[in-house]
Structures are given as C-alpha cells and as structure tokens.
Amino acid sequence: MTLESLANELLLHIFEFFSTAQLLQSFYGLNYRFDVLISDHICVRGFDLRLVSKRDLDTVCQQYLPSIVNRITTLHLSDGENSQQTVRFVAQDFTLHQFAHLRTLNLYDLISVTMMNKILLDCCHLSHLTHIKLTNCYFSCSQTDVANIINTIWSLSKLIYCYMDIDTSDDIEFSVPNIISSSLEYLIIPNMICRLSDLAQLIQYTARLRYFSACFTYDSDSKTYPSIISLITHFDTLLVAAEQNNIINIFKHMPNLCSLTVRTINDISVDGRQWEQIIRDHLIKLKRFRLKLTRKLVNDRDWKQSFDELINSFRSQFWLEEHRWFVQCDWDPDIAAIYLYTLPYAFDRFTAHFPLIFESTCPHNNCYCSYDRVNQLKYIHFLSDDLDQCQNISFSNVQDLTIYLPINNHLWTIVPNFHQLTSLCVAWYNYDEKFPSQLQLLLDRSSRLNSLSIETWRSSPTQMAPFEITHTLIRKLDLYNYNYHYNNTDCTILSCSPLGIQCEILRISVELRTCVLDLVKKMPNLHQLIVHCRDDNYREQSMATSDELVEWLQQQLPSKYGIARNACLANEIKINLRIC
C-alpha cells in the first residue's frame, strides 16, 4: 500500500499530525490531488506559523505562500518563546493586506505594542476580516496605546468577533472606544479591567453587541447606564468590586439575557436570596445561570455559621424546584475563604484543598461530580484518612496541573488520566527523599507533557534538585526560585542531565553571570534562556541609559544571539540563541 492509495479522509487525518511548514515542505507540489487536499486542510485548520523555525519560515513564505495566499481564510501568528521571528517577518516582509480573503486572524504571545499596532493597522485593508483573537499578549504600554488599539479594532468594518486577552505590566484599564462599530457582536475581554461607569458609552459605541464577557469594577461614577441593552443575550463577567445596587442597575437594563455567568472576588456580598430577587425582577428570560463567588472571612472562628448561612440562601423553591440550579460550597482553611459555585462546575480553573470540606444543595451528591471543564487544577492535600468523601470527584481534562508533594493514591482517583496534561508545576512544604520517585511516576503517566516547573526543591541548603528524572517530551523547564540562585556546580549538573540536554526553553535564577555562559555553552538544544542573575545591578527606575549586564553578555556571547532585558519583568534577561 502506498501513501497515494489512501482515501482523502485518511490523508486529511494524517495531515493533522503535521505543522503547516512540515505539510507544505513534505507534500505540496507532489501532484494536483495532494495540493487540493492541503489547501482544504489549511482552509479548515488555518495557516499556522506559530511553531516554525526562522529557516522554515523563510522557505514557506518565499516558496509556498505566494501561490496559496489568496486561499487562506484563517491565519495563526505568534511572537512567543518558540517563534520570536514569526510576527516580525510577516509584518515587515509579507504584509497582512496581501491575505485578501482572510476572515480570521489569531495572534498569540505578542510582547510589543508597536508590533500590535502595525498588524492591526494592516487589518484595515482586509475587507473580509470578521474574527480577531488576541491571546496571551503581554507588554508595557500607556493608556493612550490601549486606546489606539481599541479604536483600530472598532474601526474594522466587518468585524463580528473580538477576543482581546491583553495584559499590561502597568495595570492599564480598558479604554472605551470613540469610534462606533456597527458590526461587532461578540466581545470578550478577559484581563483588562473595565469600569462600570463606562458601560453606557461602551454599549453606545458597540450597538450590535450580543455576547459580552469582561471584568468590571465599581467606581464612584458608576451611576449612569444605558436605558435598555436589548440586544445582549449572553453576559459573562468577573466583578472585581461592586455593591448590590450596582449589580441590580446593570441587570435591570438587560431584560433579554438568556445566559448569565458571574464570577466575583473581593467579597461582593450578594447571596442566594438577593440573586433570586434580581432574577425574578429583571431577568425573566434567563435560562442559564452560572455563578462562582469567593467570600473571605476576617475571623474564621465562626466560619461554619457563615458557611451555612450562605449555602442555605440557595435552598429556596426558586433554586431547587423552579430552576433546579444547584450550588456547592467549599471551605478553604488555608486562606479562610468560602467558595460557592453552581453545578455542574462551569469554569476552567479550580483550586482544591483535600480533604474537601463541602456541602451541596443537590439532593444527590454524585450528580455533578465531573469537573470536565477544568483545564487548570491546583491540587493541595493534607495527610488525612478522610478522603473517601471525595472519591467521586473527577477531573478528566486537566492540561495545567500544580501539585504539592507528596502524592498519594487520592490523586490517581480524582484525575483518572493525564493524557491532556501539557504543563506541570511541582511544589511542597517539607522535602522528602521519596519526592523524586513520586514525581517520576507522575511524569510516566503524562504522555503529552512538555513544560515542567519546579518551585521549591531548595527546602534545605544541601538539597539537590532531582535532575535525574526523565521525560522524552519535556522541552521547557522553569527553575526560577526567589529564595535560591543556582551556582556553577548546579548549572553543570543540570546541563548534563537528561532534562538539561533536551531542554529548549529554560527559566532560571543563577548566582553569577558566568553561570549564563556555562548554560549556553553546555546545553546543546537550548533555544531560549530567561535568567535572573543575582549579581545584576540593574534598577528599573535608574536614569542610566546603558544596561551593564546586557552589554557584558553581548560581549561574551556570539553576536547572532538576541539579548535583551525582559520588558515585562525587568529583573530578567532574555537570550534567544536561534535567531538565524
């Protein structure tokens, strides 16, 4: 049997295992049939330039892109750790307006506001663009920069969907646009804080908005709201700070809501009785209600009384019979906090201290034991025999796990498999010599793991990190520690270990700058080093125009390496070894 004898459906399935660059370099141009199938695959999955080396990027953009650019409708670009050159190359050498039929643009890990503005301005030439997704973008910028980004997005005449995951090092808030968008219907802003006082103008300048997700905070000017927000049917919000009257004022202007998701922090004291009144009075069309609230107690001696009062406020006929909206309360003794959430659990992050102290309004405690929406799990347990009550809880889709050692059998019960796990962070309170073998057991069960963070191996001055552990797919190591800096001996041991030899991205804190030279020289597959040197004298507020450590590294390392201080975390230096 030859590859060409396979059915089209099977070939398309095989293509799923190749990156865009691999697919084009391996199969494009073999014959007309393969070219059509590759075009169909790219049309569905998008033209993905995220995980592409500089050399492959040059080849793809020079040899293949010109002949298929008019058929590309979805484009994925990144400026992340594995693809520092991608966005720069496309923005400078192959401008976006050449993608004449582009409908969806996904940008990941941008670290430059200048590059963001350049790309968005290019988008103004894309007459078919309807979707923009900005994911994990983090850079230093001003309020004016954010305003320019938002106004440019609002000026895109065909844009329907915008996901704007932008975090700034200066805690910049969302800026209300001063340009009217007549097309935008779906708006998601997961990180930047929006003020409730700006809601009226935001709705006014986004007249077709139907789905809105954002973080809101109350301010003294939060008194003006649009008369009626009739088009919004789905509202997803994180309330950072607000009072009950503010919440009522928001929702009484959204009479057509059919889906409402609310997360609260900073102890916004709205309980079940008050939510019932808000829904009865103002949200009569509501079909789906998802709630997660955190209530921190100043005095935890009376926690049980506060716990019971909160959950009992959700036991009325309205909750249990009319809507069958059940809730669960968890008690976290570490920080004296009560977590309440609707069932089934509808959020992507979960922190649990086991044995879990909880109570549910669901008549059958096992009804909603699956937490399959959770992809980020923080698991902390205390030595206890009282874990049987939690045996039915299940996290089946964990991608990012933080765990405190030691590991006991309870973990294997509540996380039935680790097939989705790609990122693991390990920590503990008191070191035990069994920890390396327990960690190895967890690694052996995690077939897709590529990132490992080890937080506190230095629980005692003589304790060496377990660099003898192995996993064939781990390419990213985070060994940064605020309390300990690795010395030359540690770095030598790391660079000769299995994980050190295969490591491509390393974040670490070191004692001396000479450790950097050792790591770069001895780690054969290193692509990027993110390092904090204890002997770095840089001060962020300094008036000095030169950067002594950066200049020293530039003198000691090959000129082809990209060396710069991290714009977001000024105590770190980023060294890119694979620029060319």
Coordinates of C-alpha atoms in Angstrom, one line a residue:
M1 CA 0.0 0.0 0.0
T2 CA 1.3 3.4 -1.0
L3 CA 0.5 6.8 0.6
E4 CA -1.3 7.9 -2.6
S5 CA -3.6 4.9 -2.4
L6 CA -5.1 6.1 0.9
A7 CA -8.6 7.7 0.9
N8 CA -8.8 11.5 1.1
E9 CA -10.4 11.3 4.5
L10 CA -7.5 9.3 5.9
L11 CA -4.9 11.6 4.3
L12 CA -6.6 14.6 5.9
H13 CA -6.5 12.9 9.2
I14 CA -2.7 12.2 8.7
F15 CA -2.2 15.9 7.9
E16 CA -3.4 16.7 11.4
F17 CA -0.1 15.5 12.8
F18 CA 2.0 17.9 10.7
S19 CA 2.6 21.6 11.2
T20 CA 1.8 23.9 8.3
A21 CA 5.5 24.2 7.4
Q22 CA 6.1 20.4 7.6
L23 CA 3.0 19.8 5.5
L24 CA 3.9 22.2 2.7
Q25 CA 7.6 21.1 2.6
S26 CA 6.7 17.4 2.6
F27 CA 3.7 17.1 0.3
Y28 CA 2.9 20.3 -1.6
G29 CA 3.7 20.1 -5.3
L30 CA 3.7 16.3 -5.4
N31 CA 0.6 16.2 -7.6
Y32 CA -2.7 18.1 -8.1
R33 CA -4.6 15.8 -5.6
F34 CA -2.3 16.5 -2.7
D35 CA -2.2 20.2 -3.5
V36 CA -6.0 20.3 -3.3
L37 CA -6.1 18.3 -0.1
I38 CA -3.5 20.5 1.6
S39 CA -5.5 23.6 0.5
D40 CA -8.6 22.1 2.0
H41 CA -6.8 21.3 5.2
I42 CA -5.4 24.8 5.5
C43 CA -8.8 26.2 4.8
V44 CA -10.3 24.3 7.7
R45 CA -7.4 24.4 10.2
G46 CA -5.8 27.7 9.2
F47 CA -2.3 28.7 8.1
D48 CA -0.4 28.2 11.3
L49 CA 3.0 29.9 11.6
R50 CA 3.3 29.6 15.4
L51 CA 5.9 26.7 15.8
V52 CA 8.1 27.5 12.9
S53 CA 11.9 28.0 12.9
K54 CA 13.3 31.1 11.1
R55 CA 14.7 28.9 8.4
D56 CA 11.4 27.1 7.7
L57 CA 9.6 30.4 7.9
D58 CA 11.7 31.8 5.2
T59 CA 11.2 28.8 3.0
V60 CA 7.4 28.7 3.5
C61 CA 6.9 32.4 2.9
Q62 CA 9.2 32.6 -0.2
Q63 CA 8.4 29.3 -1.9
Y64 CA 4.8 28.3 -0.9
L65 CA 2.9 31.3 0.4
P66 CA 2.7 33.4 -2.8
S67 CA 0.8 30.6 -4.6
I68 CA -1.8 29.9 -1.9
V69 CA -2.1 33.3 -0.1
N70 CA -5.5 34.1 -1.8
R71 CA -7.0 30.8 -0.5
I72 CA -6.0 31.4 3.2
T73 CA -9.0 32.4 5.3
T74 CA -7.5 31.8 8.8
L75 CA -4.1 32.8 10.0
H76 CA -2.3 31.9 13.2
L77 CA 0.7 34.1 14.2
S78 CA 2.8 34.1 17.4
D79 CA 5.7 36.1 18.9
G80 CA 6.1 33.5 21.7
E81 CA 9.1 31.7 23.0
N82 CA 9.3 29.2 20.1
S83 CA 8.6 31.7 17.3
Q84 CA 10.1 35.1 18.1
Q85 CA 10.5 35.9 14.4
T86 CA 7.1 35.0 13.0
V87 CA 5.1 38.1 13.6
R88 CA 8.1 40.4 12.7
F89 CA 8.7 38.6 9.5
V90 CA 5.1 38.7 8.3
A91 CA 4.5 42.3 9.4
Q92 CA 7.6 43.6 7.7
D93 CA 8.3 41.3 4.7
F94 CA 4.9 39.9 3.8
T95 CA 2.2 42.3 4.8
L96 CA -1.2 41.1 6.0
H97 CA -3.2 43.0 3.4
Q98 CA -1.8 40.5 0.8
F99 CA -4.1 37.9 2.5
A100 CA -7.0 39.3 0.5
H101 CA -9.6 36.7 1.7
L102 CA -8.6 36.4 5.3
R103 CA -11.6 36.1 7.7
T104 CA -9.9 35.1 11.0
L105 CA -6.7 36.4 12.5
N106 CA -5.3 34.7 15.6
L107 CA -2.3 36.5 17.3
Y108 CA -0.6 34.8 20.2
D109 CA 2.0 36.0 22.8
L110 CA 2.7 39.4 21.4
I111 CA 5.2 41.3 23.5
S112 CA 5.4 44.6 21.6
V113 CA 2.7 47.2 21.5
T114 CA 4.4 48.6 18.3
M115 CA 4.0 45.3 16.6
M116 CA 0.4 45.0 17.7
N117 CA -0.4 48.4 16.2
K118 CA 1.4 47.6 13.0
I119 CA -0.5 44.4 12.5
L120 CA -3.9 45.9 13.4
L121 CA -3.4 48.8 11.0
D122 CA -2.7 46.3 8.3
C123 CA -6.0 44.6 9.2
C124 CA -7.8 47.8 8.0
H125 CA -7.1 46.6 4.4
L126 CA -8.7 43.2 4.9
S127 CA -12.3 43.6 3.6
H128 CA -13.4 40.1 4.7
L129 CA -12.0 40.0 8.2
T130 CA -14.7 39.1 10.7
H131 CA -12.8 37.5 13.6
I132 CA -9.8 38.6 15.7
K133 CA -8.4 36.7 18.6
L134 CA -5.5 38.2 20.7
T135 CA -4.3 35.5 23.1
N136 CA -1.8 35.9 26.0
C137 CA -0.5 39.3 24.8
Y138 CA 1.6 41.0 27.4
F139 CA 3.6 44.2 27.0
S140 CA 4.3 47.5 28.6
C141 CA 2.3 50.4 27.2
S142 CA 0.4 53.5 28.1
Q143 CA -3.3 54.2 28.4
T144 CA -3.1 56.0 25.0
D145 CA -1.6 52.9 23.4
V146 CA -4.5 50.8 24.6
A147 CA -7.0 53.4 23.4
N148 CA -5.3 53.3 19.9
I149 CA -5.5 49.5 19.8
I150 CA -9.2 49.5 20.7
N151 CA -10.1 52.3 18.3
T152 CA -8.4 50.5 15.5
I153 CA -10.3 47.3 16.3
W154 CA -13.6 49.2 16.4
S155 CA -12.8 50.7 13.0
L156 CA -12.7 47.3 11.3
S157 CA -15.9 47.5 9.3
K158 CA -16.8 43.7 9.0
L159 CA -15.5 42.6 12.4
I160 CA -18.1 40.4 14.3
Y161 CA -16.0 38.7 16.9
C162 CA -13.2 40.0 19.1
Y163 CA -11.3 38.2 21.8
M164 CA -8.9 40.6 23.5
D165 CA -6.6 38.9 26.0
I166 CA -4.2 41.7 26.6
D167 CA -2.3 42.1 29.9
T168 CA 0.0 45.0 30.6
S169 CA 2.8 45.5 33.0
D170 CA 1.3 48.8 34.1
D171 CA -2.2 47.7 35.0
I172 CA -3.7 49.7 32.3
E173 CA -7.5 49.7 32.1
F174 CA -9.8 49.1 29.2
S175 CA -10.4 52.3 27.2
V176 CA -13.9 53.0 25.9
P177 CA -13.8 53.4 22.1
N178 CA -14.6 56.7 20.5
I179 CA -15.3 55.1 17.2
I180 CA -18.7 53.3 16.6
S181 CA -18.6 49.7 15.5
S182 CA -21.7 48.8 13.5
S183 CA -20.7 45.1 13.1
L184 CA -19.2 43.9 16.4
E185 CA -21.5 41.3 18.1
Y186 CA -19.2 39.2 20.3
L187 CA -16.7 40.9 22.7
I188 CA -14.5 39.0 25.2
I189 CA -12.0 40.9 27.4
P190 CA -10.6 38.5 30.0
N191 CA -7.9 40.6 31.6
M192 CA -8.2 44.3 31.4
I193 CA -10.4 45.9 34.0
C194 CA -13.5 47.8 32.8
R195 CA -15.2 50.4 34.9
L196 CA -19.0 50.1 35.3
S197 CA -19.2 53.9 34.7
D198 CA -18.0 53.2 31.1
L199 CA -20.6 50.6 30.3
A200 CA -23.1 53.1 28.9
Q201 CA -20.6 54.5 26.4
L202 CA -19.2 51.1 25.5
I203 CA -22.7 49.9 24.6
Q204 CA -23.4 53.1 22.7
Y205 CA -20.3 52.6 20.5
T206 CA -20.9 48.8 20.1
A207 CA -24.6 49.0 19.1
R208 CA -24.9 45.4 17.8
L209 CA -23.3 43.7 20.9
R210 CA -25.0 40.4 21.8
Y211 CA -22.3 38.5 23.7
F212 CA -20.2 40.3 26.2
S213 CA -17.6 39.0 28.6
A214 CA -15.4 41.3 30.7
C215 CA -14.0 42.1 34.2
F216 CA -15.8 45.0 35.9
T217 CA -15.0 47.1 38.8
Y218 CA -17.2 49.7 40.6
D219 CA -16.2 53.3 40.8
S220 CA -17.8 56.4 42.2
D221 CA -19.0 57.4 38.8
S222 CA -20.8 54.1 38.2
K223 CA -24.3 55.6 38.2
T224 CA -25.0 56.1 34.5
Y225 CA -26.2 53.1 32.5
P226 CA -27.8 52.9 29.0
S227 CA -31.6 52.9 29.2
I228 CA -32.1 49.4 27.8
I229 CA -29.4 47.0 26.4
S230 CA -31.9 44.9 24.4
L231 CA -29.5 43.1 22.1
I232 CA -27.3 41.4 24.8
T233 CA -28.5 37.9 25.4
H234 CA -25.2 36.4 26.8
F235 CA -23.3 38.2 29.6
D236 CA -20.2 36.8 31.2
T237 CA -18.5 38.9 33.9
L238 CA -15.9 39.0 36.6
L239 CA -17.0 41.5 39.2
V240 CA -13.9 42.8 41.0
A241 CA -15.6 45.3 43.2
A242 CA -19.3 46.2 43.2
E243 CA -22.2 46.7 45.5
Q244 CA -25.6 45.1 45.4
N245 CA -27.3 48.2 44.0
N246 CA -24.7 48.4 41.2
I247 CA -25.4 44.8 40.2
I248 CA -29.1 45.5 40.2
N249 CA -28.5 48.6 38.0
I250 CA -26.6 46.5 35.5
F251 CA -29.0 43.7 35.0
K252 CA -32.3 45.7 35.1
H253 CA -31.1 47.2 31.8
M254 CA -30.6 43.7 30.2
P255 CA -34.1 42.3 30.0
N256 CA -33.3 39.8 27.2
L257 CA -30.5 38.0 28.9
C258 CA -30.9 34.2 28.4
S259 CA -27.4 33.3 29.7
L260 CA -25.6 34.9 32.6
T261 CA -22.2 33.9 34.0
V262 CA -20.9 35.8 37.1
R263 CA -17.6 35.4 39.0
T264 CA -17.0 37.6 42.0
I265 CA -14.0 38.4 44.1
N266 CA -13.2 40.8 47.0
D267 CA -16.3 39.5 48.9
I268 CA -19.1 41.1 46.9
S269 CA -21.8 40.2 49.4
V270 CA -24.8 39.2 47.3
D271 CA -26.3 35.9 48.5
G272 CA -28.9 33.5 47.1
R273 CA -31.9 35.5 48.3
Q274 CA -30.6 38.6 46.6
W275 CA -29.7 36.9 43.4
E276 CA -33.2 35.3 43.4
Q277 CA -34.8 38.8 43.7
I278 CA -32.6 40.2 40.9
I279 CA -33.5 37.4 38.5
R280 CA -37.3 37.5 39.4
D281 CA -37.5 41.2 39.0
H282 CA -35.3 41.9 36.0
L283 CA -34.1 38.7 34.2
I284 CA -37.3 36.8 33.5
K285 CA -35.9 35.3 30.2
L286 CA -32.9 33.8 31.9
K287 CA -32.4 30.1 31.1
R288 CA -28.8 29.5 32.2
F289 CA -27.2 30.9 35.3
R290 CA -23.6 30.2 36.3
L291 CA -22.1 31.6 39.4
K292 CA -18.8 31.5 41.2
L293 CA -18.2 33.6 44.3
T294 CA -15.4 33.9 46.8
R295 CA -16.1 35.1 50.4
K296 CA -13.1 35.7 52.6
L297 CA -13.6 35.8 56.4
V298 CA -11.8 38.2 58.7
N299 CA -12.4 35.8 61.6
D300 CA -12.5 32.2 60.7
R301 CA -13.6 31.0 64.2
D302 CA -17.3 31.4 63.1
W303 CA -16.7 30.0 59.6
K304 CA -19.3 27.3 59.9
Q305 CA -22.0 29.8 60.6
S306 CA -21.1 31.9 57.6
F307 CA -20.8 28.8 55.5
D308 CA -24.3 27.6 56.5
E309 CA -25.9 31.0 56.0
L310 CA -24.5 31.3 52.5
I311 CA -25.5 27.9 51.2
N312 CA -28.9 28.0 52.9
S313 CA -29.7 31.2 51.0
F314 CA -29.7 29.0 47.9
R315 CA -32.2 26.4 49.2
S316 CA -35.5 28.2 48.3
Q317 CA -38.1 26.8 45.9
F318 CA -36.8 29.2 43.3
W319 CA -33.4 27.4 43.2
L320 CA -34.3 23.8 44.0
E321 CA -37.6 23.3 42.1
E322 CA -38.4 26.2 39.7
H323 CA -35.0 26.2 38.0
R324 CA -33.1 23.3 39.6
W325 CA -30.0 25.4 39.8
F326 CA -27.9 23.7 42.5
V327 CA -24.8 25.1 44.2
Q328 CA -21.9 23.7 46.2
C329 CA -19.9 25.4 49.0
D330 CA -16.2 24.6 49.7
W331 CA -14.3 25.8 52.7
D332 CA -10.6 26.6 52.3
P333 CA -8.9 26.7 55.7
D334 CA -5.6 28.0 54.4
I335 CA -6.9 31.4 53.5
A336 CA -10.2 31.3 55.5
A337 CA -12.3 31.5 52.4
I338 CA -15.6 30.1 51.2
Y339 CA -16.1 29.3 47.6
L340 CA -19.6 28.9 46.2
Y341 CA -20.4 27.8 42.7
T342 CA -23.3 26.5 40.6
L343 CA -23.3 22.9 39.5
P344 CA -22.1 21.5 37.2
Y345 CA -18.9 23.4 37.6
A346 CA -18.6 25.7 34.6
F347 CA -15.1 27.3 34.9
D348 CA -11.7 26.4 33.7
R349 CA -9.7 26.8 36.9
F350 CA -10.1 25.0 40.2
T351 CA -8.1 25.1 43.4
A352 CA -8.8 22.4 46.0
H353 CA -7.5 21.6 49.4
F354 CA -8.2 17.9 50.2
P355 CA -9.9 16.5 52.2
L356 CA -12.5 18.8 50.8
I357 CA -14.9 20.4 53.3
F358 CA -18.0 21.0 51.2
E359 CA -21.8 20.9 51.1
S360 CA -24.2 20.9 48.2
T361 CA -27.8 21.7 47.6
C362 CA -28.1 18.9 45.1
P363 CA -30.2 16.1 46.5
H364 CA -27.8 13.5 45.2
N365 CA -24.2 14.4 45.9
N366 CA -22.9 12.4 43.0
C367 CA -25.0 14.1 40.3
Y368 CA -22.3 16.7 39.4
C369 CA -19.1 15.0 40.4
S370 CA -17.5 15.6 37.0
Y371 CA -15.3 18.7 36.6
D372 CA -14.6 18.2 33.0
R373 CA -14.5 21.9 32.1
V374 CA -11.5 22.4 34.4
N375 CA -8.2 22.5 32.5
Q376 CA -6.1 24.3 35.2
L377 CA -6.1 22.4 38.5
K378 CA -4.2 23.3 41.7
Y379 CA -4.2 20.3 44.0
I380 CA -3.2 20.6 47.6
H381 CA -3.8 17.8 50.2
F382 CA -3.2 17.3 53.8
L383 CA -2.3 13.9 55.3
S384 CA -5.7 12.6 56.3
D385 CA -7.7 9.4 56.3
D386 CA -10.8 11.3 55.4
L387 CA -10.5 11.3 51.6
D388 CA -13.2 8.8 50.9
Q389 CA -15.8 11.6 50.6
C390 CA -14.0 13.0 47.6
Q391 CA -13.6 9.7 45.7
N392 CA -16.3 10.5 43.1
I393 CA -14.9 13.9 42.1
S394 CA -13.3 13.6 38.7
F395 CA -11.1 16.0 36.7
S396 CA -10.7 14.4 33.2
N397 CA -9.4 17.2 31.1
V398 CA -6.5 18.8 33.1
Q399 CA -4.0 20.5 30.9
D400 CA -2.1 22.5 33.5
L401 CA -1.5 21.0 37.0
T402 CA 0.0 22.5 40.1
I403 CA 0.6 19.9 42.8
Y404 CA 2.1 19.9 46.3
L405 CA 4.1 16.8 47.1
P406 CA 3.8 14.1 48.5
I407 CA 1.5 12.4 46.1
N408 CA -1.0 9.9 47.5
N409 CA -3.4 7.5 45.8
H410 CA -6.2 10.1 46.0
L411 CA -4.7 12.0 43.1
W412 CA -4.9 9.0 40.8
T413 CA -8.6 8.6 41.7
I414 CA -9.8 12.1 41.0
V415 CA -7.5 12.6 38.0
P416 CA -8.2 9.4 36.1
N417 CA -5.8 10.1 33.3
F418 CA -3.1 12.7 32.4
H419 CA -3.4 12.3 28.6
Q420 CA -4.2 16.0 28.2
L421 CA -1.6 17.3 30.6
T422 CA 1.0 19.6 28.9
S423 CA 2.2 21.7 31.8
L424 CA 3.2 20.6 35.4
C425 CA 4.2 22.8 38.4
V426 CA 5.6 21.0 41.4
A427 CA 6.0 22.4 44.9
W428 CA 5.9 21.2 48.6
Y429 CA 6.1 22.4 52.1
N430 CA 8.8 20.0 53.5
Y431 CA 11.1 18.0 51.3
D432 CA 11.1 14.2 51.5
E433 CA 13.6 11.8 49.8
K434 CA 10.7 10.0 48.2
F435 CA 9.6 13.0 46.1
P436 CA 11.8 12.4 43.0
S437 CA 10.4 8.9 42.6
Q438 CA 6.9 10.2 43.0
L439 CA 7.5 12.9 40.5
Q440 CA 8.9 10.3 38.0
L441 CA 5.7 8.2 38.5
L442 CA 3.6 11.3 37.6
L443 CA 5.8 12.1 34.6
D444 CA 5.5 8.5 33.3
R445 CA 1.7 8.9 33.2
S446 CA 1.8 12.2 31.3
S447 CA 2.4 11.3 27.7
R448 CA 2.0 14.8 26.3
L449 CA 3.8 16.8 28.9
N450 CA 6.2 19.5 27.5
S451 CA 6.6 22.0 30.3
L452 CA 7.9 21.4 33.9
S453 CA 8.2 24.0 36.7
I454 CA 10.0 23.1 39.9
E455 CA 9.4 25.7 42.6
T456 CA 11.0 24.7 45.9
W457 CA 13.5 22.0 45.6
R458 CA 15.8 24.0 47.8
S459 CA 13.9 23.4 51.0
S460 CA 17.3 22.9 52.7
P461 CA 20.7 24.4 51.6
T462 CA 22.2 21.0 50.8
Q463 CA 19.2 19.5 48.9
M464 CA 20.0 19.0 45.2
A465 CA 17.2 19.2 42.6
P466 CA 16.3 15.8 41.1
F467 CA 17.8 16.4 37.7
E468 CA 17.9 12.6 37.2
I469 CA 14.2 12.5 36.4
T470 CA 13.3 11.8 32.7
H471 CA 10.6 12.5 30.2
T472 CA 11.2 12.5 26.5
L473 CA 8.9 15.3 25.5
I474 CA 9.7 18.0 28.1
R475 CA 11.3 20.9 26.3
K476 CA 10.6 23.8 28.7
L477 CA 12.0 24.0 32.3
D478 CA 11.2 26.7 34.8
L479 CA 13.6 26.5 37.8
Y480 CA 13.1 30.1 38.9
N481 CA 13.3 30.5 42.7
Y482 CA 13.1 33.7 44.7
N483 CA 14.9 32.2 47.6
Y484 CA 17.7 30.3 45.9
H485 CA 20.1 31.1 43.0
Y486 CA 21.8 28.2 41.2
N487 CA 25.6 28.2 41.3
N488 CA 28.1 27.0 38.7
T489 CA 28.1 23.4 40.0
D490 CA 24.3 23.2 39.9
C491 CA 24.3 24.5 36.3
T492 CA 26.8 22.0 35.2
I493 CA 24.8 19.1 36.7
L494 CA 21.6 20.5 35.1
S495 CA 23.3 20.8 31.6
C496 CA 24.5 17.2 31.7
S497 CA 21.2 15.7 32.9
P498 CA 18.6 14.2 30.6
L499 CA 16.2 17.1 31.0
G500 CA 19.0 19.6 30.6
I501 CA 20.3 18.0 27.4
Q502 CA 16.8 18.1 25.7
C503 CA 15.7 21.5 27.1
E504 CA 14.9 24.2 24.6
I505 CA 13.5 26.9 26.9
L506 CA 14.9 27.4 30.4
R507 CA 13.9 30.0 33.0
I508 CA 16.3 30.0 36.0
S509 CA 17.8 32.2 38.7
V510 CA 21.6 32.0 39.0
E511 CA 24.2 33.1 41.5
L512 CA 26.7 34.6 39.0
R513 CA 26.5 35.8 35.4
T514 CA 29.2 33.3 34.4
C515 CA 26.6 30.6 35.0
V516 CA 24.8 32.0 31.9
L517 CA 27.9 31.3 29.8
D518 CA 28.1 27.8 31.1
L519 CA 24.4 27.1 30.4
V520 CA 24.6 28.5 26.9
K521 CA 27.8 26.5 26.1
K522 CA 26.8 23.2 27.6
M523 CA 23.0 22.8 26.8
P524 CA 23.1 21.6 23.2
N525 CA 19.4 22.2 22.3
L526 CA 18.8 25.4 24.1
H527 CA 16.7 27.9 22.1
Q528 CA 15.9 30.5 24.7
L529 CA 17.3 31.3 28.2
I530 CA 15.3 33.5 30.6
V531 CA 17.6 34.3 33.5
H532 CA 17.8 36.4 36.6
C533 CA 21.4 36.9 37.8
R534 CA 21.9 37.7 41.5
D535 CA 24.9 40.0 40.6
D536 CA 22.7 42.1 38.2
N537 CA 22.8 45.7 39.4
Y538 CA 20.1 46.9 37.1
R539 CA 17.4 49.2 38.7
E540 CA 14.2 49.8 36.8
Q541 CA 13.9 53.4 38.0
S542 CA 17.5 54.2 37.2
M543 CA 18.3 57.1 34.9
A544 CA 21.2 55.3 33.4
T545 CA 21.0 54.9 29.6
S546 CA 23.2 51.8 29.5
D547 CA 22.5 48.3 30.8
E548 CA 25.7 46.9 32.2
L549 CA 24.7 43.2 32.4
V550 CA 23.1 43.2 28.9
E551 CA 26.3 44.8 27.5
W552 CA 28.5 42.3 29.3
L553 CA 26.5 39.4 27.9
Q554 CA 26.7 40.9 24.4
Q555 CA 30.5 41.0 24.7
Q556 CA 30.8 37.4 25.9
L557 CA 28.3 35.6 23.6
P558 CA 28.1 35.4 19.8
S559 CA 26.7 38.5 18.1
K560 CA 24.0 36.4 16.4
Y561 CA 22.2 35.9 19.7
G562 CA 19.4 38.2 20.6
I563 CA 20.0 39.6 24.1
A564 CA 17.5 42.0 25.8
R565 CA 16.0 42.8 29.2
N566 CA 12.5 41.5 29.6
A567 CA 10.2 44.4 29.0
C568 CA 7.6 42.9 31.4
L569 CA 9.9 41.6 34.2
A570 CA 12.9 43.9 34.3
N571 CA 14.9 41.7 36.6
E572 CA 15.1 39.0 33.9
I573 CA 17.3 38.8 30.8
K574 CA 16.0 37.0 27.6
I575 CA 18.6 35.4 25.4
N576 CA 17.5 34.0 22.1
L577 CA 20.0 31.5 20.7
R578 CA 18.3 30.6 17.5
I579 CA 17.9 34.0 15.8
C580 CA 19.3 32.8 12.5

